[in-house]
C-alpha positions as a printed Julia matrix, in Angstrom:
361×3 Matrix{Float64}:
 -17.14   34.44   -5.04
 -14.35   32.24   -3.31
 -11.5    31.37   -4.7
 -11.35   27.3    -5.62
  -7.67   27.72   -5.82
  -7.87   29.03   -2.26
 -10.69   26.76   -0.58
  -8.66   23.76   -1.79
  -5.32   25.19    0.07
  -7.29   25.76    3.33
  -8.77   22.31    2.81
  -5.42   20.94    2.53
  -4.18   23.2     5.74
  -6.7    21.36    7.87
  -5.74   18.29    6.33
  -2.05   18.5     7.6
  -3.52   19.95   10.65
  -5.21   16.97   11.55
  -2.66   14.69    9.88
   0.7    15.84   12.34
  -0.59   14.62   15.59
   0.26   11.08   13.6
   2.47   11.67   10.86
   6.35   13.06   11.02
   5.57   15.23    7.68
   8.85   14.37    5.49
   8.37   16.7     2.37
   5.63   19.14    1.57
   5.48   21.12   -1.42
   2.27   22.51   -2.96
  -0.73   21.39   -3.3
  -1.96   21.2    -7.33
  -5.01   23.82   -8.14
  -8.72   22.46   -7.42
  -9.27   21.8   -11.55
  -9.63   18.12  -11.69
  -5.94   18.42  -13.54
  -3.44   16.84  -11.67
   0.03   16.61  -14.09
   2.55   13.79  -13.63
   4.85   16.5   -12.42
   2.79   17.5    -9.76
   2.44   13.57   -8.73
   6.52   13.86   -8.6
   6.61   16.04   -6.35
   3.05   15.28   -4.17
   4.16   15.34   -0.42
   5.8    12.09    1.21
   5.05   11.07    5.12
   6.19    8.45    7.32
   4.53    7.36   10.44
   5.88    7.35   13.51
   6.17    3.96   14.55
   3.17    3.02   17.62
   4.86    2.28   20.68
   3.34   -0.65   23.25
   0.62   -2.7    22.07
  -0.65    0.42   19.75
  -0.27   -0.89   15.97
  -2.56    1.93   14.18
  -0.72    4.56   11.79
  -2.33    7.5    10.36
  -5.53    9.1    10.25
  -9.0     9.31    8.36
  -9.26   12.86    6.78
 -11.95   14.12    4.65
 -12.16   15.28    1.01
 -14.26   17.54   -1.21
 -14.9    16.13   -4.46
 -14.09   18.89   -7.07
 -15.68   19.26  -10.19
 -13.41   17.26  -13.05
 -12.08   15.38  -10.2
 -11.6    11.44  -10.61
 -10.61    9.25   -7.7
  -7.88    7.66   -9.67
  -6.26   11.22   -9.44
  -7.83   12.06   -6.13
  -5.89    8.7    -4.46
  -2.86    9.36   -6.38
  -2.03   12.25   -4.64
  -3.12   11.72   -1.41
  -0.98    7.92   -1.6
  -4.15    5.51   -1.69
  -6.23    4.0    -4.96
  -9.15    4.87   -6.51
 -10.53    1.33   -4.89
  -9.95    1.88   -1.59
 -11.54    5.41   -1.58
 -14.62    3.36   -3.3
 -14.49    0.72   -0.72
 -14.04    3.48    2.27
 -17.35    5.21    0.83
 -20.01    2.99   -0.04
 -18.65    2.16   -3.7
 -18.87    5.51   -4.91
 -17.88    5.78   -9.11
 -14.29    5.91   -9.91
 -14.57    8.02  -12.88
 -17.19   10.24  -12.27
 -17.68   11.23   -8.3
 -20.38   14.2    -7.86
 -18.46   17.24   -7.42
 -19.04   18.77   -4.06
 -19.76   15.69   -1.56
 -17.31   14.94    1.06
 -15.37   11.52    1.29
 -13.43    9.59    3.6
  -9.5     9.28    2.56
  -8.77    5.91    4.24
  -5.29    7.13    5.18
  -5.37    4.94    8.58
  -3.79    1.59    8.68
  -3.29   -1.43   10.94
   0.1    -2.48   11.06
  -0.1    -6.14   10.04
   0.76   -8.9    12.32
   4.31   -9.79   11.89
   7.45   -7.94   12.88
   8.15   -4.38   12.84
  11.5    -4.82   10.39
  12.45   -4.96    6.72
   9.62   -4.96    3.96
   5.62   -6.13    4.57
   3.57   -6.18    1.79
  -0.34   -7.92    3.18
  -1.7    -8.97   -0.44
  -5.77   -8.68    0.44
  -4.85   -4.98    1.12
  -2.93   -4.64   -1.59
   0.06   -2.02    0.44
   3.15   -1.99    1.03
   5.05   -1.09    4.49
   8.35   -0.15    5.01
  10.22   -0.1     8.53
  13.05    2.63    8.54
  15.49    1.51    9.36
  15.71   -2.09    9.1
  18.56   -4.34    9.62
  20.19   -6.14    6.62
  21.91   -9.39    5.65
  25.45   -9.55    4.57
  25.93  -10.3     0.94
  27.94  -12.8    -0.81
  29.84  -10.57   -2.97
  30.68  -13.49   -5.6
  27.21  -13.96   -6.42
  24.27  -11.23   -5.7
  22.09  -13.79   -5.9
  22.92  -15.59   -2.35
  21.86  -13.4     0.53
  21.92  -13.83    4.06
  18.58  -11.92    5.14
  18.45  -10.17    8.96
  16.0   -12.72   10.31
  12.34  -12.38   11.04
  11.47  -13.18   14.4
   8.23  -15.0    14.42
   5.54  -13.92   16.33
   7.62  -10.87   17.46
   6.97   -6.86   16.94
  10.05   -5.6    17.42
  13.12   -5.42   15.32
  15.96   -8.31   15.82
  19.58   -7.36   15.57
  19.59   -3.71   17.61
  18.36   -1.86   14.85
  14.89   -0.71   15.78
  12.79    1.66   13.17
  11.73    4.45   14.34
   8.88    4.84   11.46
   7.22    2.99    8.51
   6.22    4.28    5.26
   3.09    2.82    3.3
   2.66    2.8    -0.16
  -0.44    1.46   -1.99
   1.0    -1.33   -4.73
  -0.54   -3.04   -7.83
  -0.89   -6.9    -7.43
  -1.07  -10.41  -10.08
  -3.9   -11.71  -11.39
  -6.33  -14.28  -10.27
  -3.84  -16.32  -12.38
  -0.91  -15.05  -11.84
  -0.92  -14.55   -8.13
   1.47  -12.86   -6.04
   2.7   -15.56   -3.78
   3.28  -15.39   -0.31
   7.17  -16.18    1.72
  10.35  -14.51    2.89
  12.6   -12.64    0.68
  15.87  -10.54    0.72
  16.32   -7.13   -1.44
  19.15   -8.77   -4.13
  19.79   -6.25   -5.92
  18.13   -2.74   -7.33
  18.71   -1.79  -10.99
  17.81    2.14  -12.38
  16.04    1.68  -16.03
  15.75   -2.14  -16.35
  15.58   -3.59  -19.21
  12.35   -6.19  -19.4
  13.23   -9.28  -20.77
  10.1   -10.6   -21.91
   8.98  -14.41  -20.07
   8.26  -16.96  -22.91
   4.5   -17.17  -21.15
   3.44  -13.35  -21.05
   5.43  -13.02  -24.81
   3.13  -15.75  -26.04
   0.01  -14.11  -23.86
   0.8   -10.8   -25.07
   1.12  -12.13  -29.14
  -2.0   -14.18  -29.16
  -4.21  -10.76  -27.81
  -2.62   -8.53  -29.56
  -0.96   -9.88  -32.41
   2.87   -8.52  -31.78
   4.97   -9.18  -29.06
   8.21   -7.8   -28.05
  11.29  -10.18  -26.33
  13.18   -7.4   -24.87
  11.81   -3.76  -23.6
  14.71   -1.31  -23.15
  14.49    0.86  -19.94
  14.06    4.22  -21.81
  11.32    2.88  -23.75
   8.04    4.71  -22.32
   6.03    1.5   -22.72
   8.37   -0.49  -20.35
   5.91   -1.51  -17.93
   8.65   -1.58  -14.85
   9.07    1.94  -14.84
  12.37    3.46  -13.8
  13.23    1.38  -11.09
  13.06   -2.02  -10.43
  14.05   -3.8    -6.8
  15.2    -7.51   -7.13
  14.27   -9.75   -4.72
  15.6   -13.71   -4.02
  11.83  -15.13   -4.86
  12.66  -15.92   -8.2
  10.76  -13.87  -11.22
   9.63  -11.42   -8.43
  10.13   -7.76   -7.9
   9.18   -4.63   -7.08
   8.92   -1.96   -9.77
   7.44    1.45  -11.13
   4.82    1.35  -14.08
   4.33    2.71  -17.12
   0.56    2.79  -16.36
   0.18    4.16  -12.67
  -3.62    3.69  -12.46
  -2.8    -0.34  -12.64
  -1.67    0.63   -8.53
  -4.82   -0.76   -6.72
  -5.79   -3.43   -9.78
  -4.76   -6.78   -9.9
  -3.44   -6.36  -13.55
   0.41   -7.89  -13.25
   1.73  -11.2   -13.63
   2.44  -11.28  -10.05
   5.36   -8.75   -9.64
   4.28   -5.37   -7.01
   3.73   -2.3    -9.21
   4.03    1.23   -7.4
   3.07    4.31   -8.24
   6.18    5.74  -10.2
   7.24    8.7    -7.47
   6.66    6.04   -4.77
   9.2     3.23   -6.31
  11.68    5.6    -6.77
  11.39    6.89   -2.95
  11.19    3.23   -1.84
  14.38    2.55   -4.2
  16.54    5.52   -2.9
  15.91    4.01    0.68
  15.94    0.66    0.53
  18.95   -1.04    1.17
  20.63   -4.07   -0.63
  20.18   -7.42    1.75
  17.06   -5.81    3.42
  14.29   -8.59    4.63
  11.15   -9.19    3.73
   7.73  -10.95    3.68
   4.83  -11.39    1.7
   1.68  -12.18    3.93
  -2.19  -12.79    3.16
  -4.17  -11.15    6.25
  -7.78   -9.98    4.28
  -8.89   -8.77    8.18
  -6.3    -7.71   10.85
  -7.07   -6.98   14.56
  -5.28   -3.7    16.11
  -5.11   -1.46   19.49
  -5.11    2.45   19.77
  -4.77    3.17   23.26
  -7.61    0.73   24.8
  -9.59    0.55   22.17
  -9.61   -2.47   19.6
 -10.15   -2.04   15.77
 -10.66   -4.44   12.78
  -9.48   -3.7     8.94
 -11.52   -6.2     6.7
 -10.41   -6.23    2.8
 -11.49   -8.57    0.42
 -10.35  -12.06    0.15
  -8.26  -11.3    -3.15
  -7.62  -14.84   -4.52
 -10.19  -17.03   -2.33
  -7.98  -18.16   -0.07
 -10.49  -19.15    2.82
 -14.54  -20.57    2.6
 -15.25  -17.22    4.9
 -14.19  -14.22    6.53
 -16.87  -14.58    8.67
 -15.12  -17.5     9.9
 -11.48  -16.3     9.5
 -12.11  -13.34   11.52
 -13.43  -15.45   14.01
 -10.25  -17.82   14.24
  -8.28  -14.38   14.35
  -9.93  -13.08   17.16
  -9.72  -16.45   19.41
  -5.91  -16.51   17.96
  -5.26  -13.07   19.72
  -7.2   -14.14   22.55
  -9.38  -11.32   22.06
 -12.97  -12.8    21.69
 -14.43  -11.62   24.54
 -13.46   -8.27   24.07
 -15.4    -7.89   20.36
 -18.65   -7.12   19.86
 -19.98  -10.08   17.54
 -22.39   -7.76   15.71
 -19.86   -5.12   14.96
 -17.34   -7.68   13.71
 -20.24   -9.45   11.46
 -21.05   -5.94   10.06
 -17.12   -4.83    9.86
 -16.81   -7.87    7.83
 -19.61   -7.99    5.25
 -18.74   -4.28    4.47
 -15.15   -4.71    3.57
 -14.15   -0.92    3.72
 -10.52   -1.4     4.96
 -10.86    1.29    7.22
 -10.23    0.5    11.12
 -13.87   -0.2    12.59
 -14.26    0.17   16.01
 -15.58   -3.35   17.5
 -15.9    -3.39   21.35
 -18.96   -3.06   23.16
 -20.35   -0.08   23.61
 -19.66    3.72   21.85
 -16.48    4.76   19.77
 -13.93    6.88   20.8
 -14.95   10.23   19.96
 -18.39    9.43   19.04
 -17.2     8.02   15.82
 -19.12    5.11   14.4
């Protein structure tokens, strides 16, 4: 009789196999036993990668790799390690349950990402897809010294891939995050990192204090950093949109939900990566792009994701607008794109005429 401990190691082997042609592997450490028991000390140490950065018109990272469900297994744990949610394995395989996956079948990790469209520099965070990318290293802003708050930022360059100001990234990091509410939206603009702050304190808005009292009876003003139930984790990274950060969580499954009141929740090992390299006076933007258009090589892909807060009457329609905006219409096959976007998997579709690359569908 095999070994589980063992088939799970050689599954992960093939894994990184297939995963170094497109990833500079940063840390590895081993991989937790195939029990369905994944400890938050094993999620401390999971493995971290960055991308190489696509050169030319090329704007795809990663790779799709495959899975075997194990028996105890949850996708919530499952996407944890692996740095995606529990919703986008779901929406990469045909909805499949959350909680209780059938041990044994094979899934698709959707660990393959277009860039999206803006400059290669600073912090992106797309809000349909609900991730984070980082562009290492970035250029940064000098800082006012009498007052954190005022920031110069190192400029985005509209409309422009590269990075301004000489300093060109080499790779990007991705990290899935945990969004606002329907009412309590994440809003979109520029920002500048302000300031980044180890065990914050939560000082407790007059709105979510009331919110919080009214459903469940007690509220607190003021949530030390030590205190366990301090819902920004360990680290916290200030940025000039006023009220607005990025921060761990004292409930890492939230990573994937809309569940905040519009701050950007990480998984806790992931904040406090994305804190240690982060730099004070880095750029960044927050952009709404539910479907995004991008090259490997010759061949063109679309990423669909839902519409998160109903921005536009149709994707149908906005991924038609896209496509004429890129002045790539007559390069898409109509019926791919129609079926790319009333699927929604956020994986990169093929959508030009003809067969995929590789035979893949």
């Amino acid at each position: 009789m095999a070994n589980p401990a063992w088939e799970f190691m050689k599954r992960f082997i093939d894994i990184a196999i297939r995963f170094f042609p497109a990833l500079l592997l940063i840390a590895l450490v081993a991989i937790p036993a195939a029990n369905g028991a994944w400890t938050e000390d094993e999620f401390e140490r999971r493995p971290l990668y960055a991308y190489p950065l696509p050169h030319g018109k090329d704007d795809i990272i990663g790779n799709l790799i495959t899975y075997e469900i194990q028996k105890g297994d949850t996708l919530l744990d499952v996407g944890r390690w692996f740095g995606v949610t529990a919703k986008e394995i779901s929406n990469a395989n045909g909805g499949i349950d959350w909680w209780g996956p059938p041990a044994g079948r094979q899934i698709i990790l959707p660990d393959e990402h277009i860039l999206p469209d803006t400059p290669h520099v600073g912090i992106v965070l797309n809000i349909p897809e609900m991730r984070l990318y980082y562009y290492f290293p970035s250029p940064i802003g000098p800082l006012h010294r009498k007052d954190k708050d005022k920031v110069t930022p190192a400029k985005f360059v509209t409309g422009k891939k590269h990075s301004p100001g000489g300093v060109r990234p080499s790779v990007v990091y991705t990290f899935p995050v945990g969004l606002g509410r329907f009412d309590w939206k994440t809003p979109v603009g520029d920002f500048t990192v302000r300031g980044k702050t180890r065990n914050p304190t939560w000082v407790v808005p007059d709105d979510i204090y009331e919110e919080h009292l009214e459903r469940d009876g007690e509220a607190e003003h003021v949530v030390s950093g030590d205190d366990p139930d301090n819902p920004l984790g360990h680290y916290r990274i200030e940025l000039t949109i006023p009220q607005y950060a990025l921060h761990g969580t004292n409930v890492p499954w939230g990573v994937g939900m809309e569940v905040s009141h519009g701050c950007i929740r990480l998984y806790p090992e992931d904040i406090e990566r994305l804190f240690n390299k982060v730099k004070i006076g880095t750029p960044g933007m927050f952009v709404y792009q539910p479907v995004k258009f991008g090259w490997r090589g010759d061949s063109l892909y679309v990423e669909v994701h839902d519409d998160l807060y109903g921005r536009y009457a149709g994707l149908w329609a906005y991924a038609h607008k896209e496509a004429d905006r890129l002045g790539i219409t007559d390069q898409v096959d109509m019926q791919k794109l129609e079926k790319a976007v009333e699927q929604k998997t956020g994986v990169p579709t093929y959508v030009m005429p003809g067969p995929a690359p590789g035979g893949a569908s």
